[in-house]
Short mmCIF file of C-alpha atoms and ligand atoms in Angstrom, two decimals:
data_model
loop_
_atom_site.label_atom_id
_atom_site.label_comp_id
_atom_site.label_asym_id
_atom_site.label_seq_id
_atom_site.Cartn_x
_atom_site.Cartn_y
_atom_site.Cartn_z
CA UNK R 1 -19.66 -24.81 -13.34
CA UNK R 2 -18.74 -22.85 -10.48
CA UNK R 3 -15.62 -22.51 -8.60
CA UNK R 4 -15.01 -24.80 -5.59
CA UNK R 5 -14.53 -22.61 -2.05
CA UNK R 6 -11.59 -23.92 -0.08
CA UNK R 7 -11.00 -22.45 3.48
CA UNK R 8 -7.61 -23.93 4.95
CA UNK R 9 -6.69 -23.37 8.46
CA UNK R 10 -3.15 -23.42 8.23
CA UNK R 11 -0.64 -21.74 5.78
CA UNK R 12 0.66 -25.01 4.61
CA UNK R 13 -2.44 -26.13 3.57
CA UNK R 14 -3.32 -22.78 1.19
CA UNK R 15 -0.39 -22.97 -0.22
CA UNK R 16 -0.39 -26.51 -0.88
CA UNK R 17 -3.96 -25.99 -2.52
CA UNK R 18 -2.07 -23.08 -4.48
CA UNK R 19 0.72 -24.89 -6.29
CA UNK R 20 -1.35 -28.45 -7.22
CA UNK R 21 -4.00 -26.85 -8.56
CA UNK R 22 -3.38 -23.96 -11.62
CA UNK R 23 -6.71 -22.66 -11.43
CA UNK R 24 -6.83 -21.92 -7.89
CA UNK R 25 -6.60 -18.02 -6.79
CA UNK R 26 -6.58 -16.61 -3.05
CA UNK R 27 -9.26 -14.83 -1.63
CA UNK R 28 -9.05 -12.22 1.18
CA UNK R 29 -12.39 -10.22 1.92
CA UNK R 30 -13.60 -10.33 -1.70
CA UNK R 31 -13.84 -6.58 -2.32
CA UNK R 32 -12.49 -7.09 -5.35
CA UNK R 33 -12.42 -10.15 -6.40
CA UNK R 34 -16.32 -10.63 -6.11
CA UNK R 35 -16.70 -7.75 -8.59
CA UNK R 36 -14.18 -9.66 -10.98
CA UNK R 37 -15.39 -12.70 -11.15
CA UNK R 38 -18.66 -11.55 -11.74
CA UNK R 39 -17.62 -9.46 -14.78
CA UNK R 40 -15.65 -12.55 -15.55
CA UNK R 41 -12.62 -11.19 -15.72
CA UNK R 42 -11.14 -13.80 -13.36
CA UNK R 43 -12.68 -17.22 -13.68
CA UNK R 44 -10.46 -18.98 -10.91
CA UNK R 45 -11.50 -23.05 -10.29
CA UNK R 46 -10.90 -23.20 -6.84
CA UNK R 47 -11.10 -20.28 -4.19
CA UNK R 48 -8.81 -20.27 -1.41
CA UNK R 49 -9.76 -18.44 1.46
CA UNK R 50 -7.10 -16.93 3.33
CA UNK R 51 -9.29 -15.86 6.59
CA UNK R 52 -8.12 -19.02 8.67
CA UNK R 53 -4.57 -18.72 8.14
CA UNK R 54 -3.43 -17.66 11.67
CA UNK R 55 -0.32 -15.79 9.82
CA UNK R 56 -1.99 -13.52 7.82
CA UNK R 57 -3.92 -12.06 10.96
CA UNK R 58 -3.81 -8.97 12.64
CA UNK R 59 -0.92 -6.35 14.00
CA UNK R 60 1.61 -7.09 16.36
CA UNK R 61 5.04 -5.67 17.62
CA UNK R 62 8.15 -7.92 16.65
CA UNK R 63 10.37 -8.44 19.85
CA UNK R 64 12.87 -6.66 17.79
CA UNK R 65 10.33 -3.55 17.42
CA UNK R 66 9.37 -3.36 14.16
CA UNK R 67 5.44 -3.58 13.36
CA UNK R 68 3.75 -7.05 11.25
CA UNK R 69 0.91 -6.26 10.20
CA UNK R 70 -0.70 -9.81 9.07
CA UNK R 71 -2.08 -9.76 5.15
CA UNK R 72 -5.66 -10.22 6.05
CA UNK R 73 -5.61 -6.86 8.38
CA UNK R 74 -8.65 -5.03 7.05
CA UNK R 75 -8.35 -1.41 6.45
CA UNK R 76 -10.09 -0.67 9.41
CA UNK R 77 -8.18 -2.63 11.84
CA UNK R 78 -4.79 -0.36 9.90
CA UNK R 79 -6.35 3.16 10.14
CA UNK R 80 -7.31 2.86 14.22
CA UNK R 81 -4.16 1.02 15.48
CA UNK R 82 -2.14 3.98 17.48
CA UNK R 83 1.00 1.47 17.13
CA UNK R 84 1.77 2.91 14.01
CA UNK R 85 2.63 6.18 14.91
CA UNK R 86 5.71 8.19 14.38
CA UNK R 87 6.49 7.65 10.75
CA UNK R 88 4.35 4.67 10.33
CA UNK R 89 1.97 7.25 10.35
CA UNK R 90 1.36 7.16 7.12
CA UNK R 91 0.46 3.44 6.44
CA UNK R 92 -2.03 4.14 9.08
CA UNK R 93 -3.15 8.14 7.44
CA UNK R 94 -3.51 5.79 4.13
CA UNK R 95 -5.73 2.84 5.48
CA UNK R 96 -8.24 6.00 7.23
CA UNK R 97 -8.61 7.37 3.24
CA UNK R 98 -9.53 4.48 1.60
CA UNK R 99 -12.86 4.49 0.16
CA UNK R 100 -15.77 4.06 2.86
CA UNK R 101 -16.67 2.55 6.26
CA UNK R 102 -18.07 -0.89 4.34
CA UNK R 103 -14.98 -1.05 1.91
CA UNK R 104 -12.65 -0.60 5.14
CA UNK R 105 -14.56 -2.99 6.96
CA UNK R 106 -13.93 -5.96 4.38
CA UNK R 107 -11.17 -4.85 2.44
CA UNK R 108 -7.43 -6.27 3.28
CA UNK R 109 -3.68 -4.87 3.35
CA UNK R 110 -2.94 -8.34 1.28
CA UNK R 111 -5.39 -7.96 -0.92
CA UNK R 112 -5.12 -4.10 -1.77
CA UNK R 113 -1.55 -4.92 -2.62
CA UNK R 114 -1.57 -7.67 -4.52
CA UNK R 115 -3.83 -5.91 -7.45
CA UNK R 116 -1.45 -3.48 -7.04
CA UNK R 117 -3.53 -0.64 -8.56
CA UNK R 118 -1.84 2.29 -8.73
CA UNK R 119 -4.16 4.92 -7.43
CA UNK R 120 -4.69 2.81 -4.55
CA UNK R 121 -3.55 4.13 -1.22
CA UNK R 122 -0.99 1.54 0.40
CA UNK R 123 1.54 1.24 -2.15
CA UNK R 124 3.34 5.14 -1.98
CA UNK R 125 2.43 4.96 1.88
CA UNK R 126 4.30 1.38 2.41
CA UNK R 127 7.55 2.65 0.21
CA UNK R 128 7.57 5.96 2.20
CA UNK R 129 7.37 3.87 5.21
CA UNK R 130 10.16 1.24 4.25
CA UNK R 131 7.88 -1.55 4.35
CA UNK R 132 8.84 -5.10 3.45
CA UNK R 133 6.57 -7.55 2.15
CA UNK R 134 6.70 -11.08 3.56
CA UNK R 135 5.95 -14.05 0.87
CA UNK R 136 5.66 -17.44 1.22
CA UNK R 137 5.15 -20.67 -1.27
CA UNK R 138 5.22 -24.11 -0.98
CA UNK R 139 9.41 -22.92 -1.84
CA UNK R 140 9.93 -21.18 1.40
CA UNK R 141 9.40 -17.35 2.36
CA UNK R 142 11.62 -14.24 1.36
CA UNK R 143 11.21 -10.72 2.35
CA UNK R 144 10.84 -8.34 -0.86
CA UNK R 145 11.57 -4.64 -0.40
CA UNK R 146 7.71 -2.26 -1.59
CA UNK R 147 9.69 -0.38 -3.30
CA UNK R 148 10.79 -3.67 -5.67
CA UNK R 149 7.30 -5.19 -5.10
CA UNK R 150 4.95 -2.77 -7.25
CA UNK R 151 6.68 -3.64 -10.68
CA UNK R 152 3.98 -2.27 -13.06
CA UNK R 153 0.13 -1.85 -13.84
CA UNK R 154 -1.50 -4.41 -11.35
CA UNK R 155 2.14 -6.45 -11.53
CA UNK R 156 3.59 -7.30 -8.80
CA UNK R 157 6.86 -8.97 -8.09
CA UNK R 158 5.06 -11.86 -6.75
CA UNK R 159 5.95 -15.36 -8.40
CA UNK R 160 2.89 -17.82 -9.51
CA UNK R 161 2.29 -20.35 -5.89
CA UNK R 162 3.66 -17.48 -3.60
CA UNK R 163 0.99 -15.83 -1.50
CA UNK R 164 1.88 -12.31 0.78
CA UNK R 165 1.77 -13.05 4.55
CA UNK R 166 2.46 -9.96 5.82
CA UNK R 167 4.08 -6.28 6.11
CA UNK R 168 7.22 -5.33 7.89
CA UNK R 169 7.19 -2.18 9.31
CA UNK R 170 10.73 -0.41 10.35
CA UNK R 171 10.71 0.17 14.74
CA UNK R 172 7.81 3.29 15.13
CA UNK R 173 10.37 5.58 16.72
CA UNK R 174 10.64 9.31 17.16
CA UNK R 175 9.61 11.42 13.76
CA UNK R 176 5.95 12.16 11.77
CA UNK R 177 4.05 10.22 8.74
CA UNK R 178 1.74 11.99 6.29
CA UNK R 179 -0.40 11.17 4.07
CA UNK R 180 -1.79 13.53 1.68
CA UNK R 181 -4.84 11.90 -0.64
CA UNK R 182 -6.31 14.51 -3.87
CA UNK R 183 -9.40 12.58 -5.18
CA UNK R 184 -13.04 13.80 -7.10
CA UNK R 185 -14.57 13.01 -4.19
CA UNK R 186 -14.16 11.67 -0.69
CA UNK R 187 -13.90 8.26 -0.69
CA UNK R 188 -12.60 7.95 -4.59
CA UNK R 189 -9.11 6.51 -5.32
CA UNK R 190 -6.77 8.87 -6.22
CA UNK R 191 -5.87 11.61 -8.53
CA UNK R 192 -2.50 12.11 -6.78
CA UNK R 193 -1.34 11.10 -2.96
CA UNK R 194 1.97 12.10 -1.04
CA UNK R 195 3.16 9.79 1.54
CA UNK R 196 5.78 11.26 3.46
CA UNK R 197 7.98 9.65 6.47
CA UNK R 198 10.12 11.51 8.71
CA UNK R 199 12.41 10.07 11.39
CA UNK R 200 14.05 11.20 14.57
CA UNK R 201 16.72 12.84 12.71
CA UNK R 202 14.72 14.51 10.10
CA UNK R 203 15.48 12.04 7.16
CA UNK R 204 12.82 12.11 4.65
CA UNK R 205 11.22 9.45 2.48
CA UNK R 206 8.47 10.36 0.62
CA UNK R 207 6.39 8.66 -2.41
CA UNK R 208 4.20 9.68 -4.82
CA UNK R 209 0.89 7.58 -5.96
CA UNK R 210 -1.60 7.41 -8.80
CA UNK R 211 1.21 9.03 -11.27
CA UNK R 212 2.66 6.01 -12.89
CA UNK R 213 2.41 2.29 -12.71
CA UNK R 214 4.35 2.24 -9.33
CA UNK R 215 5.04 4.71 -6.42
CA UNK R 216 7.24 7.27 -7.80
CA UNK R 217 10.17 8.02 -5.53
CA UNK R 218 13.29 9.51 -6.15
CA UNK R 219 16.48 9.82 -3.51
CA UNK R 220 17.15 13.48 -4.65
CA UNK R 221 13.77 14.88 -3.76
CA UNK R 222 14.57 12.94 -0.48
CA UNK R 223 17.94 14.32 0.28
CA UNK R 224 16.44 18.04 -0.54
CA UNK R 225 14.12 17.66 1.57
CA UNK R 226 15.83 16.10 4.47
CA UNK R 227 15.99 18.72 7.30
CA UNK R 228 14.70 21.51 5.26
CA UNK R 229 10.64 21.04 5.29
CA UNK R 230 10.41 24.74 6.16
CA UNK R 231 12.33 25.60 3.70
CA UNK R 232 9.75 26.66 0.30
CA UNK R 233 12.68 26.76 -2.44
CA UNK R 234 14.07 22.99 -1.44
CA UNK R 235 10.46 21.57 -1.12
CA UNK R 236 9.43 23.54 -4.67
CA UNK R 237 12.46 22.35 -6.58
CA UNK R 238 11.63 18.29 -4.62
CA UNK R 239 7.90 19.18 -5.91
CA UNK R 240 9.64 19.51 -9.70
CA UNK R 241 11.81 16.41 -9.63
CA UNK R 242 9.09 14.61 -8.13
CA UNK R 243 6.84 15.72 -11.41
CA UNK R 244 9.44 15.19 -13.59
CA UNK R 245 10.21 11.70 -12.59
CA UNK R 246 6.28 10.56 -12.62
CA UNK R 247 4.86 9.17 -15.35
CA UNK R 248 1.17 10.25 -14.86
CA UNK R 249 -1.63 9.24 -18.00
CA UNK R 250 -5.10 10.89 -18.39
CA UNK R 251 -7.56 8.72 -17.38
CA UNK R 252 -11.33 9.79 -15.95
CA UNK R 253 -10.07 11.10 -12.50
CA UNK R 254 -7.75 13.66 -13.94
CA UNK R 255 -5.26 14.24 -16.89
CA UNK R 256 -2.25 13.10 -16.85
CA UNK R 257 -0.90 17.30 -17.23
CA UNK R 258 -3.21 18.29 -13.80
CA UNK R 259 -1.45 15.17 -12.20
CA UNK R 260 1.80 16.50 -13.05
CA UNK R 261 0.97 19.99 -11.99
CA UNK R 262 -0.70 18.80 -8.77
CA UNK R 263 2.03 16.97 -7.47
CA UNK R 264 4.30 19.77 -5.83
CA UNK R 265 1.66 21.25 -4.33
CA UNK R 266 0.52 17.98 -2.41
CA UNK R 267 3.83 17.73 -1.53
CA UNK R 268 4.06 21.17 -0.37
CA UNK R 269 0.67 20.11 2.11
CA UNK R 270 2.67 17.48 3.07
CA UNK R 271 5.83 19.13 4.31
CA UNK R 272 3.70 21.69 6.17
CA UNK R 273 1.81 18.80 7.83
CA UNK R 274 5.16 16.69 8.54
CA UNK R 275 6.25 20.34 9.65
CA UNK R 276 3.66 20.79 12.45
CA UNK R 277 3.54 17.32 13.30
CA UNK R 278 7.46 17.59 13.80
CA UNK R 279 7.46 20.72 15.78
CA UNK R 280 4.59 19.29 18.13
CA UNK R 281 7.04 16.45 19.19
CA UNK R 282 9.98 19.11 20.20
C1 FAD I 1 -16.11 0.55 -4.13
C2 FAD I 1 -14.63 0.38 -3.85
C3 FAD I 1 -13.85 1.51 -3.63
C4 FAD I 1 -12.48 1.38 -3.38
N1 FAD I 1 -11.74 2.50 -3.14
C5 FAD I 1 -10.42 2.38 -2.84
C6 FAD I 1 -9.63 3.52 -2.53
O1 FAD I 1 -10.06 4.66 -2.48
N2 FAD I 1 -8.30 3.30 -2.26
C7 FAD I 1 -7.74 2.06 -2.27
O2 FAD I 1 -6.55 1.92 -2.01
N3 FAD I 1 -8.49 0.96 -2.55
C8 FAD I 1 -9.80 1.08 -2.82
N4 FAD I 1 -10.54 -0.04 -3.09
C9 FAD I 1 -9.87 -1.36 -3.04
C10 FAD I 1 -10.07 -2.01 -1.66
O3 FAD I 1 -9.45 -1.19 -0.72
C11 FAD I 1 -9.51 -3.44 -1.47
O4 FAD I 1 -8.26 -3.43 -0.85
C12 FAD I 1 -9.27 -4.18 -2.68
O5 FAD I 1 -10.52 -4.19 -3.33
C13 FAD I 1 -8.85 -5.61 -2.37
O6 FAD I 1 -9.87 -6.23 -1.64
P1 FAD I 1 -9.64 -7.47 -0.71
O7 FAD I 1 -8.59 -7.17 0.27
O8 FAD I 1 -10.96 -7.89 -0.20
O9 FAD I 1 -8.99 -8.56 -1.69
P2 FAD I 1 -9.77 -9.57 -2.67
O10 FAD I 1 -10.79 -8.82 -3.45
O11 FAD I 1 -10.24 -10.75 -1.91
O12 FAD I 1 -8.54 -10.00 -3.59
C14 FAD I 1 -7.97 -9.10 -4.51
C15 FAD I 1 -6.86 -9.83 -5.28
O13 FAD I 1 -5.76 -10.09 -4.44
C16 FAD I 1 -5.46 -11.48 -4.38
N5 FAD I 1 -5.06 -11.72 -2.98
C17 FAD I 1 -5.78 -11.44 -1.88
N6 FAD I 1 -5.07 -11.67 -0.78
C18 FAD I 1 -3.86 -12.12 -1.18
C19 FAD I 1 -2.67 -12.52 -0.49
N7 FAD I 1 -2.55 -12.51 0.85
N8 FAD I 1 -1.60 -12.93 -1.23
C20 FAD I 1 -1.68 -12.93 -2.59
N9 FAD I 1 -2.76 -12.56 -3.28
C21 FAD I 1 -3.84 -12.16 -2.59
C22 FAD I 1 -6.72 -12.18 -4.81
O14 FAD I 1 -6.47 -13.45 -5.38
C23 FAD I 1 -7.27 -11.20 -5.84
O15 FAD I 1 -6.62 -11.36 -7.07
C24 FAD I 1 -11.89 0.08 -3.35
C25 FAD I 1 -12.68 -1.06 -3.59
C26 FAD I 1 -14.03 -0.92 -3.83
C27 FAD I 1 -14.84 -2.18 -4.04
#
């Protein structure tokens, strides 16, 4: 028998849906989850559609500045919205390389996240960014750090009944975002990225994807590269720690050995792009 379609208009409601019945699963725009189900991989009961949830929509500015960008925010809607500039750059840098036009166009921030694949684009670009992920369950809500969130292969730190509602984004101030995608092709997932965020004062963050079950991101490389993108020895020996501290495997993109070696030389891209993106604003 099929699965029952549920389409709540209120947050209450899917979650309510969520906890009474074990079978049921979320859906967002089904990019997906369409292709699971019909390789039976999932077999949910009951589908909850998200895409009347007036939470989970669109991007807006908090009065206290930072950026909430609503679960259901398609791709799309991410990679053209000039509010996320400055650093934030690079959640917006990583929405733009995502597959193609059609897989933009249905494809959510919620739902990209939640599968939590780990050559997909979001998850280095949200850690760089200091993005915090907004959950809710029948329990209540609590704000989860991304860098806590992506806890292994397609495991997240989500608990069964919670749903995500949205992303925090840190006030867009002064400073540059990068993001720096290697793939087969364009439009594939990743063989390595480099998201990068820079601030006002020239305090790095940067993450690595597709290397290891999570965004790899380590405070040295951070600290060495902090005020000193033009500077080829501290962003080599960043590059190295960075490689070291991956944990890449050979899959049919790349081997895991090419990952490794790739890695300080996306980075390198990146500094010269934070770089020149940097100097522009002086
Ligand atoms: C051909 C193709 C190419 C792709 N290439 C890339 C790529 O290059 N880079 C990249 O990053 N991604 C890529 N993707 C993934 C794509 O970007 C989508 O984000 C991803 O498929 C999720 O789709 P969706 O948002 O429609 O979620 P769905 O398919 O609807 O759901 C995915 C999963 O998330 C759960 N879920 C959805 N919303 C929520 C929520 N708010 N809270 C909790 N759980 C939720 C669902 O229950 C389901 O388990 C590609 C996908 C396809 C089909």
């Amino acid at each position: 028998m099929g699965a029952a379609l549920r389409i709540p208009a209120s947050l209450a409601e899917a979650l309510d849906i969520l906890r009474s019945e074990p079978g049921a699963m979320p859906l967002a725009g089904g990019a997906s989850m369409v292709a699971m189900m019909n390789a039976r991989l999932i077999e949910p009961t009951t589908i909850v559609s998200l895409r009347r949830v007036p939470e989970m929509q669109g991007i807006s500015l908090e009065p206290s500045g930072s950026v909430r960008i609503g679960a259901m925010t398609r791709h799309c809607e991410t990679a053209l919205d000039p509010r996320l500039a400055g650093p934030l750059a690079t959640v917006r840098q990583a929405a733009a390389s995502i597959a193609s036009p059609p897989v933009r166009n249905v494809g959510t921030l919620g739902g990209s996240i939640a599968l939590s694949d780990p050559a997909a684009d979001y998850p280095a670009a949200l850690v760089a960014a200091r993005a915090r992920i907004e959950l809710a369950s029948v329990d209540g809500r609590r704000l989860v750090d991304a860098a806590a969130f992506f806890v292994d292969w397609y495991t997240t730190a989500m608990e069964p009944g919670e749903v995500i509602i949205a992303i925090h984004l840190p006030r867009p101030g002064q400073g540059v975002g990068v993001y720096e995608k290697l793939a087969r092709t364009a439009g594939d997932f990743a063989i390595v990225s480099v998201a990068m965020a820079v601030d006002g004062a020239g305090s790095v963050r940067v993450a690595i994807g597709a290397c290891g079950p999570t965004p790899i991101a380590a405070d040295e490389a951070d600290a060495l590269l902090t005020s000193a993108l033009d500077d080829p020895l501290r962003v080599q020996q960043a590059g190295a720690l960075l490689a070291a501290a991956a944990d890449p495997t050979d899959d049919v993109r790349a081997s895991a050995d090419y990952r490794r070696l790739m890695i300080p030389r996306l980075l390198s891209r990146a500094a010269e792009a934070a770089r020149r993106g940097t100097a522009g604003q002086r």
